[in-house]
Tab-separated table of C-alpha atoms in Angstrom:
chain	number	residue	atom	x	y	z
A	25	ASN	CA	0.000	0.000	0.000
A	26	ALA	CA	1.284	3.445	-0.921
A	27	GLY	CA	-0.909	5.087	1.737
A	28	VAL	CA	-1.519	8.767	0.977
A	29	THR	CA	0.279	10.245	-2.015
A	30	GLN	CA	0.392	13.832	-3.227
A	31	THR	CA	1.341	15.350	-6.563
A	32	PRO	CA	3.235	17.468	-7.325
A	33	LYS	CA	5.926	17.603	-4.618
A	34	PHE	CA	7.002	21.145	-5.504
A	35	ARG	CA	5.481	23.932	-7.546
A	36	VAL	CA	6.224	27.573	-8.231
A	37	LEU	CA	3.396	29.783	-9.466
A	38	LYS	CA	3.095	33.399	-10.440
A	39	THR	CA	0.422	35.532	-8.823
A	40	GLY	CA	-2.902	34.980	-10.558
A	41	GLN	CA	-2.092	31.566	-11.973
A	42	SER	CA	-4.201	28.548	-11.165
A	43	MET	CA	-3.298	24.996	-10.252
A	44	THR	CA	-4.677	21.779	-8.820
A	45	LEU	CA	-3.068	19.617	-6.170
A	46	LEU	CA	-3.939	15.934	-6.255
A	47	CYS	CA	-4.239	13.671	-3.232
A	48	ALA	CA	-4.777	9.933	-3.590
A	49	GLN	CA	-5.226	7.230	-0.944
A	50	ASP	CA	-5.382	3.478	-1.378
A	51	MET	CA	-6.727	2.607	2.066
A	52	ASN	CA	-10.435	2.880	1.154
A	53	HIS	CA	-10.833	5.727	3.655
A	54	GLU	CA	-14.056	7.697	3.770
A	55	TYR	CA	-12.683	10.952	5.194
A	56	MET	CA	-10.093	13.141	3.507
A	57	TYR	CA	-8.579	16.507	4.444
A	58	TRP	CA	-6.459	19.321	3.103
A	59	TYR	CA	-4.234	21.270	5.515
A	60	ARG	CA	-1.703	24.027	5.073
A	61	GLN	CA	1.382	24.324	7.255
A	62	ASP	CA	3.022	27.661	7.888
A	63	PRO	CA	5.942	28.406	10.247
A	64	GLY	CA	4.798	29.025	13.798
A	65	MET	CA	1.158	28.234	13.001
A	66	GLY	CA	0.941	24.477	12.960
A	67	LEU	CA	-1.431	22.862	10.494
A	68	ARG	CA	-4.708	24.516	9.607
A	69	LEU	CA	-7.629	22.759	7.964
A	70	ILE	CA	-8.632	24.160	4.572
A	71	HIS	CA	-11.394	21.810	3.409
A	72	TYR	CA	-12.443	18.277	4.158
A	73	SER	CA	-14.690	15.507	2.834
A	74	VAL	CA	-16.604	12.788	4.649
A	75	GLY	CA	-17.285	10.743	1.544
A	76	GLU	CA	-17.372	10.631	-2.227
A	77	GLY	CA	-19.216	13.635	-3.593
A	78	THR	CA	-19.123	15.606	-0.318
A	79	THR	CA	-16.986	18.577	0.697
A	80	ALA	CA	-17.045	21.052	3.571
A	81	LYS	CA	-15.129	24.142	4.662
A	82	GLY	CA	-12.472	24.043	7.327
A	83	GLU	CA	-10.757	26.823	9.231
A	84	VAL	CA	-9.112	28.653	6.288
A	85	PRO	CA	-11.107	27.911	3.087
A	86	ASP	CA	-10.905	31.275	1.311
A	87	GLY	CA	-9.137	31.161	-2.055
A	88	TYR	CA	-9.377	27.375	-2.357
A	89	ASN	CA	-11.844	24.937	-3.865
A	90	VAL	CA	-12.003	21.154	-3.590
A	91	SER	CA	-13.652	18.203	-5.269
A	92	ARG	CA	-14.109	14.557	-4.302
A	93	LEU	CA	-15.466	12.896	-7.429
A	94	LYS	CA	-13.873	9.543	-6.565
A	95	LYS	CA	-13.510	8.069	-3.097
A	96	GLN	CA	-9.762	7.652	-3.426
A	97	ASN	CA	-9.005	11.171	-4.709
A	98	PHE	CA	-9.309	14.630	-3.167
A	99	LEU	CA	-8.354	17.624	-5.309
A	100	LEU	CA	-7.397	21.070	-4.021
A	101	GLY	CA	-7.654	23.955	-6.475
A	102	LEU	CA	-6.269	27.465	-6.400
A	103	GLU	CA	-8.139	29.565	-8.955
A	104	SER	CA	-6.012	32.711	-8.695
A	105	ALA	CA	-2.897	32.154	-6.624
A	106	ALA	CA	-1.709	34.832	-4.195
A	107	PRO	CA	1.636	35.139	-2.358
A	108	SER	CA	-0.262	34.505	0.912
A	109	GLN	CA	-0.912	30.972	-0.363
A	110	THR	CA	2.797	30.155	-0.292
A	111	SER	CA	2.849	27.214	2.081
A	112	VAL	CA	3.320	23.479	2.458
A	113	TYR	CA	0.096	21.619	1.762
A	114	PHE	CA	-0.695	18.282	3.353
A	115	CYS	CA	-3.437	15.864	2.521
A	116	ALA	CA	-4.677	13.367	5.092
A	117	SER	CA	-7.214	10.569	5.259
A	118	CYS	CA	-9.134	8.820	8.001
A	119	ARG	CA	-11.072	5.555	7.806
A	120	ASP	CA	-14.427	6.927	8.972
A	121	TYR	CA	-16.348	8.138	12.032
A	122	SER	CA	-15.310	5.055	14.025
A	123	THR	CA	-11.651	6.002	14.249
A	124	ASP	CA	-9.753	9.258	14.684
A	125	THR	CA	-6.310	8.462	13.284
A	126	GLN	CA	-5.453	10.640	10.309
A	127	TYR	CA	-2.752	9.476	7.906
A	128	PHE	CA	-0.807	12.222	6.171
A	129	GLY	CA	0.801	12.439	2.769
A	130	PRO	CA	4.349	13.731	2.188
A	131	GLY	CA	3.263	17.275	1.342
A	132	THR	CA	3.446	19.727	-1.564
A	133	ARG	CA	5.628	22.807	-1.235
A	134	LEU	CA	4.003	25.683	-3.136
A	135	THR	CA	5.627	29.042	-3.744
A	136	VAL	CA	3.621	31.899	-5.232
A	137	LEU	CA	5.732	34.750	-6.595
B	4	GLN	CA	-8.229	32.390	17.529
B	5	GLN	CA	-5.891	29.649	18.631
B	6	GLN	CA	-7.889	26.914	20.265
B	7	VAL	CA	-4.854	24.803	21.149
B	8	LYS	CA	-1.800	26.536	22.588
B	9	GLN	CA	1.506	24.663	22.592
B	10	SER	CA	4.764	25.392	24.400
B	11	PRO	CA	7.687	25.665	24.164
B	12	GLN	CA	8.344	26.613	20.539
B	13	SER	CA	11.694	24.837	20.661
B	14	LEU	CA	13.460	22.538	23.070
B	15	ILE	CA	16.998	21.229	23.399
B	16	VAL	CA	17.541	18.138	25.538
B	17	GLN	CA	20.585	16.038	26.256
B	18	LYS	CA	20.572	12.405	25.163
B	19	GLY	CA	18.979	10.327	27.907
B	20	GLY	CA	17.050	13.257	29.319
B	21	ILE	CA	13.311	13.869	29.550
B	22	SER	CA	11.572	16.048	26.966
B	23	ILE	CA	8.326	17.698	28.035
B	24	ILE	CA	5.944	19.542	25.733
B	25	ASN	CA	2.765	21.157	26.976
B	26	CYS	CA	-0.564	22.018	25.396
B	27	ALA	CA	-3.661	23.825	26.614
B	28	TYR	CA	-7.059	23.842	24.973
B	29	GLU	CA	-10.140	26.010	25.265
B	30	ASN	CA	-13.034	23.985	23.886
B	31	THR	CA	-14.374	21.626	26.565
B	32	ALA	CA	-16.172	19.657	23.849
B	33	PHE	CA	-12.859	18.259	22.599
B	34	ASP	CA	-12.659	14.547	23.376
B	35	TYR	CA	-9.648	13.288	21.430
B	36	PHE	CA	-6.077	14.532	21.961
B	37	PRO	CA	-3.337	13.168	19.674
B	38	TRP	CA	0.319	14.000	19.346
B	39	TYR	CA	1.901	13.950	15.903
B	40	GLN	CA	5.617	13.683	15.077
B	41	GLN	CA	7.040	15.248	11.929
B	42	PHE	CA	10.525	14.805	10.474
B	43	PRO	CA	11.921	17.350	7.988
B	44	GLY	CA	10.430	16.931	4.531
B	45	LYS	CA	7.835	14.416	5.711
B	46	GLY	CA	4.196	14.496	6.654
B	47	PRO	CA	3.106	14.296	10.307
B	48	ALA	CA	2.583	10.815	11.750
B	49	LEU	CA	0.501	9.859	14.760
B	50	LEU	CA	2.687	9.195	17.792
B	51	ILE	CA	0.239	8.656	20.640
B	52	ALA	CA	-3.283	9.789	21.540
B	53	ILE	CA	-5.543	9.984	24.588
B	54	ARG	CA	-9.208	10.456	25.430
B	55	PRO	CA	-10.358	12.396	28.523
B	56	ASP	CA	-11.603	9.330	30.382
B	57	VAL	CA	-8.006	8.533	31.434
B	58	SER	CA	-5.355	10.772	32.987
B	59	GLU	CA	-2.304	9.096	31.494
B	60	LYS	CA	-1.339	6.877	28.589
B	61	LYS	CA	2.064	5.342	28.032
B	62	GLU	CA	3.502	3.756	24.906
B	63	GLY	CA	7.147	2.808	25.233
B	64	ARG	CA	9.154	5.944	26.010
B	65	PHE	CA	6.238	8.251	25.208
B	66	THR	CA	3.620	9.273	27.789
B	67	ILE	CA	0.649	11.619	27.570
B	68	SER	CA	-0.531	13.216	30.808
B	69	PHE	CA	-4.025	14.702	30.730
B	70	ASN	CA	-5.580	17.159	33.181
B	71	LYS	CA	-9.231	17.671	32.280
B	72	SER	CA	-9.969	20.284	34.954
B	73	ALA	CA	-7.026	22.430	33.875
B	74	LYS	CA	-7.714	21.773	30.183
B	75	GLN	CA	-4.086	20.807	29.664
B	76	PHE	CA	-2.196	17.828	28.333
B	77	SER	CA	1.474	17.116	27.872
B	78	LEU	CA	3.862	14.782	26.098
B	79	HIS	CA	6.770	13.288	27.996
B	80	ILE	CA	9.598	11.591	26.120
B	81	MET	CA	11.726	9.535	28.469
B	82	ASP	CA	15.351	8.648	27.700
B	83	SER	CA	15.326	11.058	24.752
B	84	GLN	CA	17.415	9.952	21.772
B	85	PRO	CA	18.908	11.884	18.821
B	86	GLY	CA	16.434	10.027	16.586
B	87	ASP	CA	13.618	11.759	18.484
B	88	SER	CA	14.741	15.095	17.037
B	89	ALA	CA	11.679	16.280	15.127
B	90	THR	CA	8.758	18.684	15.298
B	91	TYR	CA	5.940	17.647	17.601
B	92	PHE	CA	2.365	18.837	17.274
B	93	CYS	CA	-0.428	18.442	19.762
B	94	ALA	CA	-3.979	18.479	18.447
B	95	ALA	CA	-7.560	18.129	19.574
B	96	SER	CA	-10.896	17.194	18.048
B	97	ARG	CA	-14.443	16.417	19.043
B	98	SER	CA	-16.337	13.312	18.050
B	99	GLU	CA	-18.595	14.729	15.444
B	100	TYR	CA	-19.068	14.905	11.726
B	101	GLY	CA	-15.632	14.872	10.128
B	102	ASN	CA	-13.147	14.210	12.988
B	103	LYS	CA	-11.636	17.649	12.356
B	104	LEU	CA	-8.301	18.233	14.115
B	105	VAL	CA	-7.178	21.568	15.569
B	106	PHE	CA	-3.397	21.686	15.862
B	107	GLY	CA	-1.019	23.508	18.154
B	108	ALA	CA	1.791	25.575	16.634
B	109	GLY	CA	4.407	22.859	17.069
B	110	THR	CA	7.587	22.302	19.090
B	111	ILE	CA	10.959	21.728	17.473
B	112	LEU	CA	12.848	19.192	19.580
B	113	ARG	CA	16.571	18.690	19.284
B	114	VAL	CA	18.230	15.933	21.262
B	115	LYS	CA	21.972	16.470	21.640
B	116	SER	CA	24.191	13.406	21.679
């Protein structure tokens, strides 16, 4: 099992450009999450999904959109990137409501110039 | 609004010593308190977790102490080793739709050999 994978690993964007980050999990987990990690601020939840076709806002959703068309994939989109979105993005998954353990991917380092 | 406050920001401990990291939370509805360990360039990984029905949980050299009345919990690493050098995050969540975690800001631990 690969667990949780993220693509790409690194990306540099110019202000105003758009991009999509892909998260995939092969553990048949129902719940999936997108976090951003910034120095001195820990991880903050952007959006999450409790099942295929569902999405919900987290703590810092502005400027991001998500889609969960397939159970194993969770996409994070930036429609018009801003320098404030420079961060490391982590995807995580959790089996379902019966367990709390979240498994994290290796992260995507995004720089917006 | 930081719902989970973590201290210290950084910690240097001699090999064989005890590392202690503290967290305080505000929301009394939280009922799950995990600690995550993160190595440079990697995603966070669950280290140990506790629920408020117990005051202490031990797994090998790692112990969580929980004080419900004070709304505080801490991680103790006994016999600290250089391989324990990493960033540690405390977190909290409530058993509800989504298992959403709220993270502390993180503690960078360095164990000197």
